[in-house]
mmCIF file of C-alpha atoms in Angstrom:
data_model
loop_
_atom_site.group_PDB
_atom_site.id
_atom_site.type_symbol
_atom_site.label_atom_id
_atom_site.label_comp_id
_atom_site.label_asym_id
_atom_site.label_seq_id
_atom_site.Cartn_x
_atom_site.Cartn_y
_atom_site.Cartn_z
ATOM 1 C CA MET A 1 29.595 -22.920 -5.042
ATOM 2 C CA LYS A 2 25.896 -23.781 -4.932
ATOM 3 C CA LYS A 3 24.347 -24.004 -8.383
ATOM 4 C CA PHE A 4 21.710 -21.400 -9.305
ATOM 5 C CA ASP A 5 18.207 -22.891 -9.485
ATOM 6 C CA ARG A 6 15.938 -19.862 -10.146
ATOM 7 C CA LYS A 7 16.076 -16.694 -12.225
ATOM 8 C CA LEU A 8 14.232 -13.482 -13.022
ATOM 9 C CA ILE A 9 13.640 -12.541 -16.643
ATOM 10 C CA LEU A 10 12.598 -8.932 -17.219
ATOM 11 C CA SER A 11 10.751 -7.621 -20.249
ATOM 12 C CA ASP A 12 13.836 -5.569 -21.226
ATOM 13 C CA GLY A 13 15.628 -8.869 -21.864
ATOM 14 C CA SER A 14 17.813 -8.878 -18.753
ATOM 15 C CA GLU A 15 18.269 -11.959 -16.548
ATOM 16 C CA TYR A 16 19.109 -12.246 -12.850
ATOM 17 C CA PHE A 17 20.252 -15.601 -11.481
ATOM 18 C CA GLY A 18 19.803 -16.794 -7.920
ATOM 19 C CA TYR A 19 18.307 -19.346 -5.561
ATOM 20 C CA GLY A 20 14.680 -20.062 -4.802
ATOM 21 C CA PHE A 21 12.977 -19.769 -1.416
ATOM 22 C CA GLY A 22 9.338 -19.827 -0.426
ATOM 23 C CA ALA A 23 6.928 -21.272 -2.999
ATOM 24 C CA LYS A 24 8.342 -22.825 -6.162
ATOM 25 C CA GLN A 25 5.782 -21.910 -8.828
ATOM 26 C CA GLU A 26 6.487 -19.783 -11.877
ATOM 27 C CA THR A 27 4.942 -16.311 -11.842
ATOM 28 C CA VAL A 28 4.662 -13.225 -14.016
ATOM 29 C CA THR A 29 4.238 -9.939 -12.149
ATOM 30 C CA GLU A 30 5.122 -6.265 -12.240
ATOM 31 C CA ILE A 31 8.475 -5.706 -10.530
ATOM 32 C CA VAL A 32 9.085 -2.778 -8.155
ATOM 33 C CA PHE A 33 11.667 -1.976 -5.498
ATOM 34 C CA ASN A 34 11.288 -1.029 -1.841
ATOM 35 C CA THR A 35 13.888 1.031 0.032
ATOM 36 C CA SER A 36 12.780 0.224 3.610
ATOM 37 C CA LEU A 37 15.426 -0.990 6.053
ATOM 38 C CA THR A 38 12.949 -2.972 8.189
ATOM 39 C CA GLY A 39 9.401 -4.263 7.903
ATOM 40 C CA TYR A 40 9.666 -7.058 5.349
ATOM 41 C CA GLN A 41 6.727 -8.861 7.006
ATOM 42 C CA GLU A 42 4.518 -5.783 6.742
ATOM 43 C CA ILE A 43 5.583 -5.385 3.102
ATOM 44 C CA LEU A 44 4.890 -9.060 2.406
ATOM 45 C CA SER A 45 1.369 -8.735 3.859
ATOM 46 C CA ASP A 46 0.451 -5.312 2.422
ATOM 47 C CA PRO A 47 -2.452 -5.829 -0.048
ATOM 48 C CA SER A 48 -1.194 -2.873 -2.097
ATOM 49 C CA TYR A 49 1.529 -5.204 -3.449
ATOM 50 C CA THR A 50 -0.985 -7.554 -5.074
ATOM 51 C CA GLY A 51 0.408 -8.742 -8.406
ATOM 52 C CA GLN A 52 3.864 -7.252 -7.798
ATOM 53 C CA THR A 53 7.266 -8.764 -7.091
ATOM 54 C CA VAL A 54 9.130 -6.559 -4.621
ATOM 55 C CA VAL A 55 12.889 -6.167 -4.778
ATOM 56 C CA MET A 56 14.235 -5.276 -1.333
ATOM 57 C CA ALA A 57 17.007 -2.669 -1.625
ATOM 58 C CA TYR A 58 18.210 -3.461 1.901
ATOM 59 C CA PRO A 59 20.368 -6.589 1.506
ATOM 60 C CA LEU A 60 19.673 -8.748 4.599
ATOM 61 C CA ILE A 61 16.111 -10.091 4.769
ATOM 62 C CA GLY A 62 14.599 -12.718 7.074
ATOM 63 C CA ASN A 63 16.896 -12.205 10.058
ATOM 64 C CA TYR A 64 14.138 -11.516 12.612
ATOM 65 C CA GLY A 65 11.629 -14.060 11.330
ATOM 66 C CA ILE A 66 7.843 -13.735 11.344
ATOM 67 C CA ALA A 67 5.507 -12.739 14.203
ATOM 68 C CA GLU A 68 1.787 -13.452 13.831
ATOM 69 C CA GLU A 69 0.673 -10.120 15.292
ATOM 70 C CA ASP A 70 2.636 -8.111 12.717
ATOM 71 C CA PHE A 71 0.597 -9.151 9.672
ATOM 72 C CA GLU A 72 -1.234 -6.379 7.829
ATOM 73 C CA THR A 73 -3.762 -8.757 6.272
ATOM 74 C CA GLU A 74 -4.964 -12.277 7.004
ATOM 75 C CA ARG A 75 -3.843 -13.640 3.637
ATOM 76 C CA PRO A 76 -0.867 -12.033 1.857
ATOM 77 C CA THR A 77 -1.324 -11.480 -1.889
ATOM 78 C CA ILE A 78 2.083 -10.135 -2.887
ATOM 79 C CA GLY A 79 3.348 -11.524 -6.193
ATOM 80 C CA GLY A 80 6.890 -12.373 -5.105
ATOM 81 C CA LEU A 81 10.005 -11.272 -3.235
ATOM 82 C CA ALA A 82 13.557 -10.737 -4.510
ATOM 83 C CA VAL A 83 16.419 -10.193 -2.046
ATOM 84 C CA ARG A 84 20.188 -10.197 -1.896
ATOM 85 C CA ASP A 85 20.807 -12.257 1.253
ATOM 86 C CA TYR A 86 18.099 -14.426 2.822
ATOM 87 C CA ASN A 87 18.513 -15.501 6.456
ATOM 88 C CA GLY A 88 16.596 -18.691 7.183
ATOM 89 C CA LYS A 89 17.736 -18.895 10.831
ATOM 90 C CA PRO A 90 16.175 -15.831 12.500
ATOM 91 C CA SER A 91 17.302 -14.592 15.899
ATOM 92 C CA ASN A 92 14.332 -12.937 17.614
ATOM 93 C CA PHE A 93 12.346 -13.974 20.688
ATOM 94 C CA ARG A 94 9.096 -12.967 18.925
ATOM 95 C CA SER A 95 9.730 -15.090 15.835
ATOM 96 C CA GLN A 96 7.256 -17.930 15.280
ATOM 97 C CA CYS A 97 8.427 -19.158 11.873
ATOM 98 C CA THR A 98 10.744 -18.204 9.028
ATOM 99 C CA LEU A 99 9.947 -15.896 6.141
ATOM 100 C CA ALA A 100 10.381 -18.786 3.695
ATOM 101 C CA GLU A 101 7.865 -20.929 5.597
ATOM 102 C CA ILE A 102 5.177 -18.252 5.492
ATOM 103 C CA MET A 103 5.859 -17.603 1.802
ATOM 104 C CA GLU A 104 5.490 -21.306 1.072
ATOM 105 C CA GLU A 105 2.232 -21.429 3.049
ATOM 106 C CA TYR A 106 0.706 -18.587 1.023
ATOM 107 C CA GLN A 107 2.214 -19.644 -2.322
ATOM 108 C CA ILE A 108 4.535 -16.648 -2.634
ATOM 109 C CA PRO A 109 7.716 -17.373 -4.628
ATOM 110 C CA GLY A 110 11.054 -15.786 -3.806
ATOM 111 C CA ILE A 111 14.563 -15.519 -5.146
ATOM 112 C CA TYR A 112 17.779 -14.607 -3.314
ATOM 113 C CA GLY A 113 21.433 -14.208 -4.218
ATOM 114 C CA ILE A 114 20.758 -11.805 -7.100
ATOM 115 C CA ASP A 115 22.450 -8.445 -7.608
ATOM 116 C CA THR A 116 19.685 -6.294 -6.113
ATOM 117 C CA ARG A 117 21.735 -3.087 -6.487
ATOM 118 C CA LYS A 118 21.887 -3.559 -10.252
ATOM 119 C CA LEU A 119 18.213 -4.522 -10.406
ATOM 120 C CA VAL A 120 17.079 -1.496 -8.379
ATOM 121 C CA ARG A 121 19.084 0.829 -10.621
ATOM 122 C CA SER A 122 17.546 -0.803 -13.682
ATOM 123 C CA ILE A 123 13.997 -0.272 -12.374
ATOM 124 C CA ARG A 124 14.868 3.314 -11.416
ATOM 125 C CA ASN A 125 16.256 4.067 -14.877
ATOM 126 C CA LEU A 126 13.873 2.090 -17.085
ATOM 127 C CA GLY A 127 10.765 2.071 -14.904
ATOM 128 C CA SER A 128 8.635 -0.742 -13.536
ATOM 129 C CA GLN A 129 8.140 -3.605 -15.959
ATOM 130 C CA LYS A 130 6.928 -7.166 -16.180
ATOM 131 C CA ALA A 131 9.110 -9.901 -14.708
ATOM 132 C CA LEU A 132 9.058 -13.696 -14.884
ATOM 133 C CA LEU A 133 10.301 -15.675 -11.875
ATOM 134 C CA THR A 134 11.096 -19.118 -13.205
ATOM 135 C CA ASP A 135 13.436 -22.105 -13.167
ATOM 136 C CA MET A 136 16.893 -22.042 -14.714
ATOM 137 C CA ASP A 137 15.879 -24.270 -17.625
ATOM 138 C CA THR A 138 13.499 -21.624 -19.030
ATOM 139 C CA SER A 139 15.227 -20.026 -22.012
ATOM 140 C CA LEU A 140 15.360 -16.271 -22.428
ATOM 141 C CA GLN A 141 13.343 -16.531 -25.642
ATOM 142 C CA ASP A 142 10.578 -18.563 -23.977
ATOM 143 C CA GLY A 143 10.583 -16.227 -21.000
ATOM 144 C CA LEU A 144 10.207 -13.115 -23.146
ATOM 145 C CA CYS A 145 7.359 -14.782 -25.016
ATOM 146 C CA LYS A 146 5.525 -15.448 -21.747
ATOM 147 C CA LEU A 147 6.062 -11.852 -20.678
ATOM 148 C CA HIS A 148 4.759 -10.542 -23.998
ATOM 149 C CA LEU A 149 1.577 -12.614 -23.749
ATOM 150 C CA TYR A 150 0.873 -11.657 -20.143
ATOM 151 C CA HIS A 151 -1.537 -8.801 -19.412
ATOM 152 C CA MET A 152 -1.261 -7.043 -16.061
ATOM 153 C CA PRO A 153 -4.430 -7.588 -13.991
ATOM 154 C CA LYS A 154 -6.965 -4.825 -13.461
ATOM 155 C CA HIS A 155 -9.601 -4.341 -10.771
ATOM 156 C CA THR A 156 -7.252 -5.770 -8.149
ATOM 157 C CA VAL A 157 -9.145 -4.021 -5.330
ATOM 158 C CA SER A 158 -11.971 -6.526 -5.738
ATOM 159 C CA GLN A 159 -9.446 -9.361 -5.231
ATOM 160 C CA VAL A 160 -8.186 -8.150 -1.846
ATOM 161 C CA SER A 161 -11.136 -6.365 -0.236
ATOM 162 C CA ARG A 162 -13.118 -8.187 2.406
ATOM 163 C CA THR A 163 -16.456 -9.647 1.326
ATOM 164 C CA ARG A 164 -18.278 -9.130 4.623
ATOM 165 C CA ILE A 165 -18.692 -6.234 7.020
ATOM 166 C CA GLY A 166 -16.327 -6.414 10.008
ATOM 167 C CA ARG A 167 -16.649 -4.635 13.346
ATOM 168 C CA TYR A 168 -13.703 -3.603 15.574
ATOM 169 C CA SER A 169 -15.147 -2.050 18.727
ATOM 170 C CA VAL A 170 -13.442 -0.373 21.667
ATOM 171 C CA PRO A 171 -14.752 0.268 25.187
ATOM 172 C CA ASP A 172 -15.801 3.866 25.901
ATOM 173 C CA GLU A 173 -16.193 4.571 22.202
ATOM 174 C CA LYS A 174 -15.605 8.219 21.289
ATOM 175 C CA PHE A 175 -16.352 7.955 17.575
ATOM 176 C CA HIS A 176 -17.549 5.432 15.032
ATOM 177 C CA VAL A 177 -15.557 5.293 11.785
ATOM 178 C CA ALA A 178 -16.760 3.582 8.615
ATOM 179 C CA ALA A 179 -13.701 2.293 6.746
ATOM 180 C CA VAL A 180 -14.003 1.296 3.081
ATOM 181 C CA ASP A 181 -11.643 -1.622 2.476
ATOM 182 C CA CYS A 182 -9.840 -1.214 -0.845
ATOM 183 C CA GLY A 183 -6.986 -3.410 0.396
ATOM 184 C CA MET A 184 -6.634 -1.940 3.852
ATOM 185 C CA LYS A 185 -3.672 -2.487 6.149
ATOM 186 C CA GLN A 186 -4.745 -3.715 9.568
ATOM 187 C CA ASN A 187 -2.629 -1.113 11.325
ATOM 188 C CA ILE A 188 -5.096 1.558 10.201
ATOM 189 C CA VAL A 189 -7.733 -0.148 12.355
ATOM 190 C CA ARG A 190 -5.257 -0.521 15.224
ATOM 191 C CA ARG A 191 -4.389 3.178 15.171
ATOM 192 C CA LEU A 192 -8.030 4.254 15.121
ATOM 193 C CA ASN A 193 -8.832 1.852 17.968
ATOM 194 C CA GLN A 194 -5.946 3.330 19.975
ATOM 195 C CA LYS A 195 -7.538 6.763 19.519
ATOM 196 C CA GLY A 196 -10.863 5.560 20.954
ATOM 197 C CA CYS A 197 -12.615 4.942 17.634
ATOM 198 C CA SER A 198 -14.690 1.867 16.927
ATOM 199 C CA VAL A 199 -14.273 0.873 13.287
ATOM 200 C CA THR A 200 -16.736 -0.843 10.976
ATOM 201 C CA VAL A 201 -14.951 -2.093 7.851
ATOM 202 C CA PHE A 202 -16.993 -2.382 4.659
ATOM 203 C CA PRO A 203 -16.266 -4.177 1.368
ATOM 204 C CA TRP A 204 -15.077 -1.875 -1.413
ATOM 205 C CA ASP A 205 -18.373 -2.030 -3.344
ATOM 206 C CA THR A 206 -20.646 -1.101 -0.420
ATOM 207 C CA SER A 207 -23.196 1.561 -1.354
ATOM 208 C CA ALA A 208 -23.447 4.964 0.303
ATOM 209 C CA ASN A 209 -26.970 4.080 1.466
ATOM 210 C CA GLU A 210 -25.732 0.932 3.228
ATOM 211 C CA ILE A 211 -23.049 2.872 5.099
ATOM 212 C CA GLU A 212 -25.658 5.456 6.124
ATOM 213 C CA LYS A 213 -27.538 2.774 8.060
ATOM 214 C CA TRP A 214 -24.541 2.510 10.419
ATOM 215 C CA ASN A 215 -24.576 6.241 11.215
ATOM 216 C CA PRO A 216 -20.789 6.819 11.153
ATOM 217 C CA ASP A 217 -19.081 9.911 12.571
ATOM 218 C CA GLY A 218 -16.474 9.781 9.809
ATOM 219 C CA ILE A 219 -15.449 7.778 6.747
ATOM 220 C CA LEU A 220 -11.986 6.456 5.916
ATOM 221 C CA ILE A 221 -11.054 5.395 2.374
ATOM 222 C CA SER A 222 -8.167 2.943 2.649
ATOM 223 C CA ASN A 223 -5.040 2.159 0.726
ATOM 224 C CA GLY A 224 -5.072 -0.588 -1.884
ATOM 225 C CA PRO A 225 -3.548 -1.886 -5.118
ATOM 226 C CA GLY A 226 -3.900 -0.821 -8.713
ATOM 227 C CA ASN A 227 -5.332 2.072 -10.663
ATOM 228 C CA PRO A 228 -7.844 4.313 -8.835
ATOM 229 C CA VAL A 229 -10.001 4.666 -11.963
ATOM 230 C CA ASP A 230 -10.817 0.950 -11.605
ATOM 231 C CA VAL A 231 -13.042 1.666 -8.576
ATOM 232 C CA PRO A 232 -15.605 4.240 -9.781
ATOM 233 C CA SER A 233 -18.131 3.090 -7.181
ATOM 234 C CA VAL A 234 -15.826 4.246 -4.357
ATOM 235 C CA VAL A 235 -15.290 7.551 -6.166
ATOM 236 C CA GLU A 236 -19.064 7.992 -6.305
ATOM 237 C CA LEU A 237 -19.359 7.077 -2.621
ATOM 238 C CA VAL A 238 -17.025 9.967 -1.749
ATOM 239 C CA ARG A 239 -19.099 12.345 -3.883
ATOM 240 C CA LYS A 240 -22.257 11.368 -2.024
ATOM 241 C CA TRP A 241 -20.739 11.627 1.470
ATOM 242 C CA ARG A 242 -18.527 14.719 1.142
ATOM 243 C CA GLY A 243 -19.766 17.568 3.276
ATOM 244 C CA LYS A 244 -21.890 15.264 5.442
ATOM 245 C CA VAL A 245 -19.188 13.760 7.678
ATOM 246 C CA PRO A 246 -15.361 14.058 7.710
ATOM 247 C CA ILE A 247 -13.612 11.872 5.110
ATOM 248 C CA PHE A 248 -9.983 10.768 5.364
ATOM 249 C CA GLY A 249 -8.192 9.037 2.468
ATOM 250 C CA ILE A 250 -4.915 7.125 2.696
ATOM 251 C CA CYS A 251 -2.788 6.366 -0.401
ATOM 252 C CA LEU A 252 -5.285 4.926 -2.920
ATOM 253 C CA GLY A 253 -7.947 6.634 -0.805
ATOM 254 C CA HIS A 254 -6.238 9.988 -1.469
ATOM 255 C CA GLN A 255 -6.314 9.305 -5.215
ATOM 256 C CA ILE A 256 -9.986 8.319 -5.036
ATOM 257 C CA ILE A 257 -10.855 11.546 -3.199
ATOM 258 C CA SER A 258 -9.019 13.551 -5.878
ATOM 259 C CA LEU A 259 -10.963 11.796 -8.636
ATOM 260 C CA ALA A 260 -14.211 12.498 -6.789
ATOM 261 C CA TYR A 261 -13.446 16.230 -6.951
ATOM 262 C CA GLY A 262 -12.634 16.133 -10.657
ATOM 263 C CA ALA A 263 -8.842 15.762 -10.630
ATOM 264 C CA LYS A 264 -6.888 13.191 -12.634
ATOM 265 C CA THR A 265 -4.251 10.589 -11.787
ATOM 266 C CA TYR A 266 -1.322 9.161 -13.745
ATOM 267 C CA PRO A 267 1.131 6.222 -13.410
ATOM 268 C CA LEU A 268 4.566 6.936 -11.966
ATOM 269 C CA LYS A 269 7.700 5.663 -13.709
ATOM 270 C CA PHE A 270 8.670 3.315 -10.873
ATOM 271 C CA GLY A 271 6.334 4.306 -8.041
ATOM 272 C CA HIS A 272 7.074 5.238 -4.466
ATOM 273 C CA HIS A 273 7.853 2.234 -2.282
ATOM 274 C CA GLY A 274 9.732 2.607 0.977
ATOM 275 C CA GLY A 275 9.987 4.179 4.407
ATOM 276 C CA ASN A 276 12.268 7.131 3.738
ATOM 277 C CA HIS A 277 10.440 9.644 1.526
ATOM 278 C CA PRO A 278 10.685 13.258 2.752
ATOM 279 C CA VAL A 279 7.380 15.113 2.477
ATOM 280 C CA LYS A 280 6.797 18.796 3.258
ATOM 281 C CA ASN A 281 3.613 19.775 5.058
ATOM 282 C CA LEU A 282 2.729 23.014 3.255
ATOM 283 C CA LEU A 283 0.420 24.075 6.095
ATOM 284 C CA THR A 284 3.096 23.964 8.809
ATOM 285 C CA GLY A 285 6.360 24.010 6.865
ATOM 286 C CA LYS A 286 7.540 20.868 8.652
ATOM 287 C CA ILE A 287 9.263 17.960 6.902
ATOM 288 C CA GLU A 288 7.993 14.429 7.553
ATOM 289 C CA MET A 289 9.792 11.177 6.815
ATOM 290 C CA THR A 290 7.103 8.967 5.354
ATOM 291 C CA SER A 291 6.345 5.382 4.388
ATOM 292 C CA GLN A 292 4.951 4.987 0.872
ATOM 293 C CA ASN A 293 3.627 2.306 -1.429
ATOM 294 C CA HIS A 294 1.904 3.375 -4.630
ATOM 295 C CA SER A 295 2.377 3.389 -8.399
ATOM 296 C CA TYR A 296 0.015 6.268 -9.263
ATOM 297 C CA ALA A 297 -0.068 9.948 -8.334
ATOM 298 C CA VAL A 298 -2.507 12.855 -8.521
ATOM 299 C CA ASP A 299 -1.971 15.263 -11.421
ATOM 300 C CA GLU A 300 -1.232 18.699 -9.977
ATOM 301 C CA GLU A 301 -2.539 20.723 -12.920
ATOM 302 C CA SER A 302 -5.912 18.992 -12.761
ATOM 303 C CA LEU A 303 -6.256 19.905 -9.065
ATOM 304 C CA ALA A 304 -6.317 23.599 -9.992
ATOM 305 C CA ASP A 305 -9.844 23.215 -11.349
ATOM 306 C CA THR A 306 -11.187 21.565 -8.169
ATOM 307 C CA ARG A 307 -12.019 22.679 -4.650
ATOM 308 C CA LEU A 308 -9.072 20.693 -3.283
ATOM 309 C CA LYS A 309 -5.961 22.506 -2.098
ATOM 310 C CA ILE A 310 -2.524 20.884 -2.038
ATOM 311 C CA THR A 311 -1.349 20.311 1.548
ATOM 312 C CA HIS A 312 1.750 18.111 1.165
ATOM 313 C CA ARG A 313 4.512 17.730 -1.401
ATOM 314 C CA ASN A 314 7.168 15.068 -2.005
ATOM 315 C CA LEU A 315 10.626 16.645 -1.829
ATOM 316 C CA LEU A 316 12.239 13.993 -4.038
ATOM 317 C CA ASP A 317 10.147 14.427 -7.183
ATOM 318 C CA ARG A 318 7.752 17.288 -6.256
ATOM 319 C CA THR A 319 4.644 15.116 -6.654
ATOM 320 C CA VAL A 320 1.437 15.892 -4.757
ATOM 321 C CA GLU A 321 1.375 14.069 -1.413
ATOM 322 C CA GLY A 322 -1.777 15.515 0.142
ATOM 323 C CA ALA A 323 -4.893 17.531 -0.657
ATOM 324 C CA ALA A 324 -7.869 18.811 1.314
ATOM 325 C CA CYS A 325 -11.198 20.592 1.053
ATOM 326 C CA GLU A 326 -11.632 22.299 4.414
ATOM 327 C CA GLN A 327 -15.218 23.322 3.645
ATOM 328 C CA ASP A 328 -16.275 19.692 3.138
ATOM 329 C CA ARG A 329 -13.973 18.362 5.922
ATOM 330 C CA VAL A 330 -12.290 16.065 3.403
ATOM 331 C CA PHE A 331 -8.566 15.363 3.180
ATOM 332 C CA GLY A 332 -6.183 12.694 1.953
ATOM 333 C CA VAL A 333 -2.482 11.884 1.894
ATOM 334 C CA GLN A 334 -0.527 9.793 -0.564
ATOM 335 C CA TYR A 335 1.616 8.161 2.112
ATOM 336 C CA HIS A 336 0.908 5.939 5.148
ATOM 337 C CA PRO A 337 0.470 7.674 8.535
ATOM 338 C CA GLU A 338 -0.195 4.269 10.132
ATOM 339 C CA SER A 339 3.131 2.899 8.869
ATOM 340 C CA ALA A 340 4.518 -0.060 10.757
ATOM 341 C CA PRO A 341 7.274 -0.424 11.825
ATOM 342 C CA GLY A 342 7.709 3.263 10.960
ATOM 343 C CA PRO A 343 8.487 6.102 10.549
ATOM 344 C CA GLN A 344 5.948 7.662 12.916
ATOM 345 C CA ASP A 345 6.197 11.325 11.836
ATOM 346 C CA SER A 346 2.695 11.433 10.337
ATOM 347 C CA GLY A 347 0.563 10.007 13.144
ATOM 348 C CA TYR A 348 -0.886 13.474 13.741
ATOM 349 C CA LEU A 349 -3.154 12.935 10.717
ATOM 350 C CA PHE A 350 -5.328 10.577 12.748
ATOM 351 C CA ASP A 351 -5.638 13.337 15.352
ATOM 352 C CA ARG A 352 -6.672 15.735 12.597
ATOM 353 C CA PHE A 353 -9.390 13.304 11.501
ATOM 354 C CA ILE A 354 -10.621 12.941 15.086
ATOM 355 C CA LYS A 355 -10.662 16.706 15.585
ATOM 356 C CA MET A 356 -12.874 17.007 12.512
ATOM 357 C CA MET A 357 -15.274 14.430 13.954
ATOM 358 C CA GLU A 358 -15.263 16.302 17.274
ATOM 359 C CA GLY A 359 -16.217 19.476 15.439
ATOM 360 C CA THR A 360 -19.088 17.687 13.716
ATOM 361 C CA LYS A 361 -20.477 16.387 17.002
ATOM 362 C CA ASP A 362 -20.093 19.778 18.692
ATOM 363 C CA GLY A 363 -22.001 21.337 15.798
ATOM 364 C CA GLU A 364 -24.809 18.825 16.219
ATOM 365 C CA LYS A 365 -25.056 19.667 19.930
ATOM 366 C CA ASN A 366 -25.260 23.386 19.179
#
């Protein structure tokens, strides 16, 4: 039997032994689990996972390789990847390299061969915690000392947001959307382009006055990592723009919108990470299977004192999954309607955003 060469040490004192793949450096991160059956490349390249090691609940990872066009960001910033079985010989005509090769290129460490079922249960029961991915010769005592001294990073949005304005135009443009990049997945731009919207993407700290110069028909506040209270400038941007043009918030964007209206947010025990969360649309009564990736949620009691109304609810833990202010043409959802590779149940939200922009333009004509 091959000898273990890497291990995870968690802050609760537990150890998980396995084999290294990808980059070889030692890292300390927050550890979370993801329940998706497919989409490991999209997970690897989702900026919302900055500073986190993701444990894949589905056991077989790497079997279809990596395709360049499936990346959600140009440079992945995930903290690490932990899997049960890693396949380094993918079988897929689209594959251009292996998962391990791309992880090595972007300095992302990984570990395989561990008991991911036990680890997922531990995170579910005890909550997310700090984890050290290290070599076998690191003692438990030394590992726990490193974990104790490590402070989880804040203001991670500033680490992943673009630094320059980017333009993604389409022929026969119907609408122009200003997207605030808090760690945005590229598929949000793709979906808007498919709907006939040109998209101008702005860095997270862009002022409301700067965006006004571009005369957008609507504003999108993107997903991203970390605590929404760490980006007060984006909260203030929403306050200044609400009621002027339609505003759509996704994931972190939903939390930011809620803060802008006076609500509060709080950290979840182990977050929502995966592509199989049932969410009820309270406006239609329909159930959507959703893709999620967040560690914070909007406090329902605090929403009662705002002009936002709850529109969606998670059927697993009853948390708020969507809120809207119809008067201001502002709405947000906690999950990802642009999810790739799926599910696709929530794509109608982009149509809702476009309908709001259509109403604004019709009002201007009248």
